[in-house]
PDB file of C-alpha atoms in Angstrom:
ATOM      1  CA  MET A   1       0.000   0.000   0.000  1.00 76.00           C
ATOM      2  CA  LYS A   2       1.353   3.399  -0.981  1.00 85.00           C
ATOM      3  CA  LYS A   3       0.918   6.471   1.145  1.00 91.00           C
ATOM      4  CA  ARG A   4       0.682   9.800  -0.631  1.00 93.00           C
ATOM      5  CA  TYR A   5       1.680  13.192   0.687  1.00 93.00           C
ATOM      6  CA  SER A   6       1.642  16.623  -0.919  1.00 93.00           C
ATOM      7  CA  HIS A   7       4.396  19.197  -0.537  1.00 93.00           C
ATOM      8  CA  ARG A   8       4.446  22.517  -2.398  1.00 92.00           C
ATOM      9  CA  GLY A   9       2.357  21.137  -5.234  1.00 93.00           C
ATOM     10  CA  HIS A  10       4.326  17.902  -5.635  1.00 95.00           C
ATOM     11  CA  THR A  11       3.040  14.449  -4.741  1.00 94.00           C
ATOM     12  CA  ILE A  12       5.298  12.315  -2.555  1.00 95.00           C
ATOM     13  CA  GLU A  13       4.619   8.588  -2.445  1.00 95.00           C
ATOM     14  CA  CYS A  14       5.856   6.272   0.284  1.00 93.00           C
ATOM     15  CA  LYS A  15       6.323   2.540  -0.026  1.00 90.00           C
ATOM     16  CA  ASP A  16       8.427   0.558   2.457  1.00 87.00           C
ATOM     17  CA  ASP A  17       9.907   3.759   3.992  1.00 86.00           C
ATOM     18  CA  VAL A  18      11.237   4.936   0.607  1.00 91.00           C
ATOM     19  CA  TYR A  19       9.805   8.258  -0.501  1.00 93.00           C
ATOM     20  CA  THR A  20       9.611   9.123  -4.200  1.00 94.00           C
ATOM     21  CA  SER A  21       8.422  12.116  -6.185  1.00 95.00           C
ATOM     22  CA  ILE A  22       8.774  13.700  -9.618  1.00 95.00           C
ATOM     23  CA  VAL A  23      10.757  16.955  -9.545  1.00 93.00           C
ATOM     24  CA  ALA A  24      11.628  18.814 -12.744  1.00 92.00           C
ATOM     25  CA  GLY A  25      10.550  15.769 -14.752  1.00 93.00           C
ATOM     26  CA  ARG A  26      12.998  13.517 -12.892  1.00 93.00           C
ATOM     27  CA  SER A  27      12.229  10.843 -10.344  1.00 94.00           C
ATOM     28  CA  VAL A  28      13.810  11.364  -6.923  1.00 94.00           C
ATOM     29  CA  SER A  29      13.790   9.019  -3.960  1.00 92.00           C
ATOM     30  CA  GLY A  30      15.172   8.945  -0.443  1.00 90.00           C
ATOM     31  CA  THR A  31      14.095  10.008   3.011  1.00 88.00           C
ATOM     32  CA  MET A  32      11.044  12.204   3.499  1.00 90.00           C
ATOM     33  CA  LEU A  33      13.216  15.148   4.521  1.00 88.00           C
ATOM     34  CA  GLY A  34      15.566  14.663   1.575  1.00 89.00           C
ATOM     35  CA  VAL A  35      12.714  14.606  -0.940  1.00 92.00           C
ATOM     36  CA  LYS A  36      11.140  17.673   0.688  1.00 92.00           C
ATOM     37  CA  GLN A  37      14.469  19.520   0.552  1.00 90.00           C
ATOM     38  CA  CYS A  38      14.789  18.628  -3.139  1.00 92.00           C
ATOM     39  CA  ILE A  39      11.291  19.972  -3.820  1.00 94.00           C
ATOM     40  CA  ASP A  40      11.961  23.126  -1.780  1.00 92.00           C
ATOM     41  CA  TRP A  41      15.225  23.757  -3.617  1.00 90.00           C
ATOM     42  CA  TRP A  42      13.549  23.304  -6.998  1.00 92.00           C
ATOM     43  CA  SER A  43      10.580  25.515  -6.048  1.00 91.00           C
ATOM     44  CA  ASP A  44      12.783  28.330  -4.732  1.00 91.00           C
ATOM     45  CA  THR A  45      15.671  28.345  -7.224  1.00 91.00           C
ATOM     46  CA  ARG A  46      14.619  26.228 -10.232  1.00 92.00           C
ATOM     47  CA  ILE A  47      17.872  24.300  -9.802  1.00 90.00           C
ATOM     48  CA  PHE A  48      17.578  20.519  -9.557  1.00 91.00           C
ATOM     49  CA  ARG A  49      19.492  18.768  -6.770  1.00 88.00           C
ATOM     50  CA  ARG A  50      19.153  15.160  -5.708  1.00 88.00           C
ATOM     51  CA  PRO A  51      18.188  14.449  -2.077  1.00 86.00           C
ATOM     52  CA  ALA A  52      21.591  12.862  -1.396  1.00 84.00           C
ATOM     53  CA  GLU A  53      23.294  16.211  -2.116  1.00 84.00           C
ATOM     54  CA  PHE A  54      21.840  17.804   1.008  1.00 78.00           C
ATOM     55  CA  GLU A  55      23.755  17.534   4.280  1.00 70.00           C
ATOM     56  CA  ARG A  56      20.942  16.913   6.720  1.00 65.00           C
ATOM     57  CA  GLN A  57      18.942  13.804   5.885  1.00 59.00           C
ATOM     58  CA  SER A  58      17.049  13.204   9.132  1.00 60.00           C
ATOM     59  CA  PHE A  59      14.718  15.173  11.335  1.00 58.00           C
ATOM     60  CA  ARG A  60      16.179  16.614  14.516  1.00 61.00           C
ATOM     61  CA  THR A  61      14.472  15.751  17.737  1.00 60.00           C
ATOM     62  CA  ALA A  62      12.907  18.713  19.402  1.00 57.00           C
ATOM     63  CA  THR A  63      14.625  19.644  22.621  1.00 61.00           C
ATOM     64  CA  GLY A  64      12.656  21.745  25.010  1.00 59.00           C
ATOM     65  CA  PRO A  65      14.061  23.841  27.797  1.00 61.00           C
ATOM     66  CA  SER A  66      15.391  21.889  30.757  1.00 84.00           C
ATOM     67  CA  SER A  67      13.708  22.515  34.046  1.00 86.00           C
ATOM     68  CA  GLU A  68      13.979  21.390  37.632  1.00 88.00           C
ATOM     69  CA  VAL A  69      11.498  21.635  40.470  1.00 89.00           C
ATOM     70  CA  TYR A  70      13.073  22.700  43.747  1.00 88.00           C
ATOM     71  CA  LYS A  71      10.853  23.037  46.840  1.00 87.00           C
ATOM     72  CA  GLY A  72       7.792  23.404  44.632  1.00 86.00           C
ATOM     73  CA  ILE A  73       9.315  26.115  42.415  1.00 88.00           C
ATOM     74  CA  GLN A  74      10.129  25.427  38.791  1.00 89.00           C
ATOM     75  CA  ILE A  75      13.638  26.533  37.797  1.00 91.00           C
ATOM     76  CA  MET A  76      14.236  26.612  34.042  1.00 91.00           C
ATOM     77  CA  SER A  77      17.500  26.628  32.106  1.00 90.00           C
ATOM     78  CA  ASP A  78      18.320  29.388  29.647  1.00 85.00           C
ATOM     79  CA  ASP A  79      18.989  27.854  26.224  1.00 79.00           C
ATOM     80  CA  LYS A  80      20.692  30.947  24.830  1.00 81.00           C
ATOM     81  CA  GLN A  81      23.129  31.256  27.742  1.00 82.00           C
ATOM     82  CA  PRO A  82      24.347  27.818  28.864  1.00 80.00           C
ATOM     83  CA  GLY A  83      24.931  27.456  32.579  1.00 84.00           C
ATOM     84  CA  LEU A  84      22.339  30.063  33.535  1.00 90.00           C
ATOM     85  CA  TRP A  85      18.938  29.297  35.017  1.00 92.00           C
ATOM     86  CA  TYR A  86      15.978  31.498  35.858  1.00 92.00           C
ATOM     87  CA  ILE A  87      12.802  31.779  37.908  1.00 91.00           C
ATOM     88  CA  LEU A  88      10.069  34.361  38.171  1.00 87.00           C
ATOM     89  CA  VAL A  89       9.716  35.846  41.666  1.00 83.00           C
ATOM     90  CA  ARG A  90       6.739  38.149  42.206  1.00 83.00           C
ATOM     91  CA  GLY A  91       6.746  39.080  38.518  1.00 85.00           C
ATOM     92  CA  GLN A  92      10.498  39.729  38.434  1.00 89.00           C
ATOM     93  CA  LEU A  93      13.028  37.620  36.548  1.00 91.00           C
ATOM     94  CA  LEU A  94      15.826  36.158  38.656  1.00 91.00           C
ATOM     95  CA  LYS A  95      18.639  34.665  36.611  1.00 92.00           C
ATOM     96  CA  GLY A  96      21.930  33.012  37.545  1.00 92.00           C
ATOM     97  CA  PRO A  97      23.716  29.720  38.160  1.00 92.00           C
ATOM     98  CA  LEU A  98      21.582  26.908  39.591  1.00 90.00           C
ATOM     99  CA  PRO A  99      23.265  26.746  43.042  1.00 92.00           C
ATOM    100  CA  LYS A 100      22.790  30.497  43.536  1.00 92.00           C
ATOM    101  CA  ILE A 101      19.116  30.313  42.622  1.00 92.00           C
ATOM    102  CA  LYS A 102      18.588  27.410  45.030  1.00 91.00           C
ATOM    103  CA  GLN A 103      20.410  29.395  47.717  1.00 92.00           C
ATOM    104  CA  PHE A 104      18.110  32.375  47.061  1.00 91.00           C
ATOM    105  CA  ILE A 105      15.042  30.133  47.390  1.00 89.00           C
ATOM    106  CA  ASP A 106      16.361  28.738  50.696  1.00 90.00           C
ATOM    107  CA  GLN A 107      17.213  32.168  52.119  1.00 89.00           C
ATOM    108  CA  ASN A 108      13.940  33.812  51.182  1.00 85.00           C
ATOM    109  CA  ALA A 109      11.732  30.820  52.082  1.00 74.00           C
ATOM    110  CA  LEU A 110       9.946  30.918  48.754  1.00 65.00           C
ATOM    111  CA  SER A 111       7.328  28.244  48.279  1.00 57.00           C
ATOM    112  CA  ARG A 112       4.229  27.723  46.217  1.00 53.00           C
TER     113      ARG A 112
END
C-alpha cells in the first residue's frame, strides 16, 4: 500500500519507507526530509538537486528547555546562555547559576 503526501504542489509517495516524487521531470527518492528539501530547492531556485546532495537527511528531535522543580518552584535553564537558570519571583526575573538560585530560594523561604 502506498501512502501519498503533498508538498508545495508535488506528490510524494511512500512505499516501504522509501519516498519518491517527480521533480523537474525527474524521479527522486530517499528520506522524506531529503525529498522535501529537493522539492523546496527546486521551487525556490529552479535548480535541480538530488536528495543525497543535502547535508541533513534526518529530522532533529525537538529539545525543550530543561527545568527542575526545587521546593515546589520550577527553575528553568536558559537555552541561549548555557549554565544560567531562571525563575520568576513576584513578577520579576531572577537569573543566575543553579546553586545560587537554590540558595536564594532557601534564604527567602519561597514556596508555592
